């Protein structure tokens, strides 16, 4: 593109001699790569097969928003944003949305360092004290070299911790006082008084502080402010138009003890700019990836992935892993509100980068590797690209609300759990999953303070589905009849109070099976109706209990034909014993309902005949539930019913 521009422009306006001179200069420059400037792409290239992979993986991991870039044969072939920056879905992620790079900033700083080395401003063996006057010159600190910083063998602590993750220093973040004007000396003052974890060069300790010091080395060695040096020698070369040192924190999401998404921010990161403070769009990160692959920044880009013995795969600002003769280079980034990943195969000039507005509950590598497989870059094993959904708590098993669950061995593991969505956000999330072929098979509602929230279990397989909420008794009956006439059947019913008004909600799927719905019945009346329905051959699949003043009322959903059992108002221990005896007799739980009746928790259950193995859990906290669910899912068990209390 650049060469064609020079040819047409010079032919028209310049003499043949000048034209040849410019071509010679151009050829010399491009052979060494520095000086080659990429023309910004006019519109982002998009591959539909990547769209499908990303959207499905976002569903499996409950990723709110992400952006993806792909380079193939040294050329950018895909750049796109997906999802949103907020649960309200008002801020879509695009190819121009700004994300924090987090620790991929280290690779940026490593490139800047090797550029200074190639320009003879530095050597790998130079001691830091000889370049940075404000770095201590005595003791082991005086023996730290540029190489030690690049490959994390300096002994400088990582946020105050040593290689065993034991805190040995309280670093002074308040020492950094500058704002929107990176001050390398102040960044070093944050940690320079911390003792070293070990003698430089003897061990490996991943250290963000070490790369902050490296930024100061680049600045002092080149005589150019660190941030400007990066812009001049990396951003401009690659055509990166929105690489930012001081971008506002876009925020992201983590999960609490109840497996609910909650907003979170990292805050100001200028104080660690060289190690984790840069930001850009995915477009610019992909240009950086392309620049690394094509060798645009350095004469010898492979310097970044030179092997270092006994160094946990860390090279010089990148991680390197060899798979036979295939070299795999990568670096990731972690903030409280973002996960980033950049990876490539130097031998084939293929690579992927991802930026996700999620914290520790997401697996960035899995997304990147699924894209690798789809593009034919490599064939990652199934353990690296699991098709199973990921649910994460990240706290002790005793953390969270009470959750009951029922699992059955069906090998149908294509299902998702969503918890803690507000009324409107639940609909938006539901609508997005519907487009991916999921339907909501079970839902629960509750009040979190004064805010109504919803949990749901989503599965694939239904040919059509619908959800209706917020209806009074008569309105829901009318809607139920309309749905039946349209070939939909009710599979789950919920009732709740909106102020003093009782509301009804239901989930429907396409079906032609016999059906019935009864509501507003006392315990005795419901028992009578249940006997009549059973005698008529109808199968009970869902029950709902609620208090009408001081009277317990019941609702039931019948769908299809078949035998079943119903038992209600059991104490927890008695209900568990009943479940055990039912299981031994070949009955499997279909639905569980629990309520506080007076001061005692009571349980009810519906069973059907089945030979499929079953697990059930009552009275456990959410984190314990999530841990069990993930292990059961891995073993082929489908979540049949979930309830919160």
PDB file of C-alpha atoms in Angstrom, residues 50-51 53-55 58 63-70 78-85 92-100 280-286 338-342 352-358 364 367-368:
ATOM      1  CA  UNK A  50     -14.953 -15.712  14.329  1.00  0.00           C
ATOM      2  CA  UNK A  51     -18.186 -13.896  15.211  1.00  0.00           C
ATOM      3  CA  UNK A  53     -17.007 -18.441  18.161  1.00  0.00           C
ATOM      4  CA  UNK A  54     -16.730 -15.215  20.141  1.00  0.00           C
ATOM      5  CA  UNK A  55     -20.472 -14.849  20.773  1.00  0.00           C
ATOM      6  CA  UNK A  58     -19.133 -14.946  25.652  1.00  0.00           C
ATOM      7  CA  UNK A  63     -18.671 -12.085  29.292  1.00  0.00           C
ATOM      8  CA  UNK A  64     -20.414  -8.723  29.102  1.00  0.00           C
ATOM      9  CA  UNK A  65     -18.178  -7.149  26.468  1.00  0.00           C
ATOM     10  CA  UNK A  66     -14.995  -7.955  24.594  1.00  0.00           C
ATOM     11  CA  UNK A  67     -12.997  -7.084  21.496  1.00  0.00           C
ATOM     12  CA  UNK A  68     -10.986  -9.388  19.253  1.00  0.00           C
ATOM     13  CA  UNK A  69      -8.256  -8.940  16.666  1.00  0.00           C
ATOM     14  CA  UNK A  70      -6.801 -11.590  14.351  1.00  0.00           C
ATOM     15  CA  UNK A  78     -10.478  -9.501  11.717  1.00  0.00           C
ATOM     16  CA  UNK A  79     -11.116  -6.658  14.165  1.00  0.00           C
ATOM     17  CA  UNK A  80     -14.398  -6.363  16.027  1.00  0.00           C
ATOM     18  CA  UNK A  81     -16.076  -5.488  19.309  1.00  0.00           C
ATOM     19  CA  UNK A  82     -18.814  -7.595  20.886  1.00  0.00           C
ATOM     20  CA  UNK A  83     -21.351  -7.081  23.636  1.00  0.00           C
ATOM     21  CA  UNK A  84     -21.470  -4.063  25.887  1.00  0.00           C
ATOM     22  CA  UNK A  85     -19.591  -2.055  28.471  1.00  0.00           C
ATOM     23  CA  UNK A  92     -21.868  -1.293  22.757  1.00  0.00           C
ATOM     24  CA  UNK A  93     -18.271  -2.441  22.399  1.00  0.00           C
ATOM     25  CA  UNK A  94     -16.845  -1.540  18.990  1.00  0.00           C
ATOM     26  CA  UNK A  95     -13.453  -1.853  17.353  1.00  0.00           C
ATOM     27  CA  UNK A  96     -12.749   1.655  18.690  1.00  0.00           C
ATOM     28  CA  UNK A  97     -13.751   1.091  22.335  1.00  0.00           C
ATOM     29  CA  UNK A  98     -10.858   1.834  24.689  1.00  0.00           C
ATOM     30  CA  UNK A  99      -9.658  -0.971  26.979  1.00  0.00           C
ATOM     31  CA  UNK A 100      -6.766  -1.019  29.410  1.00  0.00           C
ATOM     32  CA  UNK A 280      -6.125   1.549  23.344  1.00  0.00           C
ATOM     33  CA  UNK A 281      -8.808   0.106  21.133  1.00  0.00           C
ATOM     34  CA  UNK A 282      -8.558  -3.464  19.910  1.00  0.00           C
ATOM     35  CA  UNK A 283      -7.773  -1.968  16.515  1.00  0.00           C
ATOM     36  CA  UNK A 284      -4.553  -0.529  17.881  1.00  0.00           C
ATOM     37  CA  UNK A 285      -3.654  -3.640  19.844  1.00  0.00           C
ATOM     38  CA  UNK A 286      -4.100  -5.646  16.644  1.00  0.00           C
ATOM     39  CA  UNK A 338     -10.169  -6.287  32.574  1.00  0.00           C
ATOM     40  CA  UNK A 339      -8.439  -9.318  31.107  1.00  0.00           C
ATOM     41  CA  UNK A 340      -6.278  -9.009  27.983  1.00  0.00           C
ATOM     42  CA  UNK A 341      -4.310 -11.508  25.924  1.00  0.00           C
ATOM     43  CA  UNK A 342      -1.966 -11.215  22.957  1.00  0.00           C
ATOM     44  CA  UNK A 352      -4.822 -13.268  18.124  1.00  0.00           C
ATOM     45  CA  UNK A 353      -5.499 -10.573  20.696  1.00  0.00           C
ATOM     46  CA  UNK A 354      -8.497 -10.264  23.009  1.00  0.00           C
ATOM     47  CA  UNK A 355      -9.682  -7.587  25.439  1.00  0.00           C
ATOM     48  CA  UNK A 356     -12.430  -8.482  27.937  1.00  0.00           C
ATOM     49  CA  UNK A 357     -14.193  -6.277  30.488  1.00  0.00           C
ATOM     50  CA  UNK A 358     -14.295  -9.123  33.011  1.00  0.00           C
ATOM     51  CA  UNK A 364      -9.096 -15.156  28.139  1.00  0.00           C
ATOM     52  CA  UNK A 367     -11.282 -17.634  23.869  1.00  0.00           C
ATOM     53  CA  UNK A 368      -7.989 -16.897  22.090  1.00  0.00           C
TER      54      UNK A 368
END
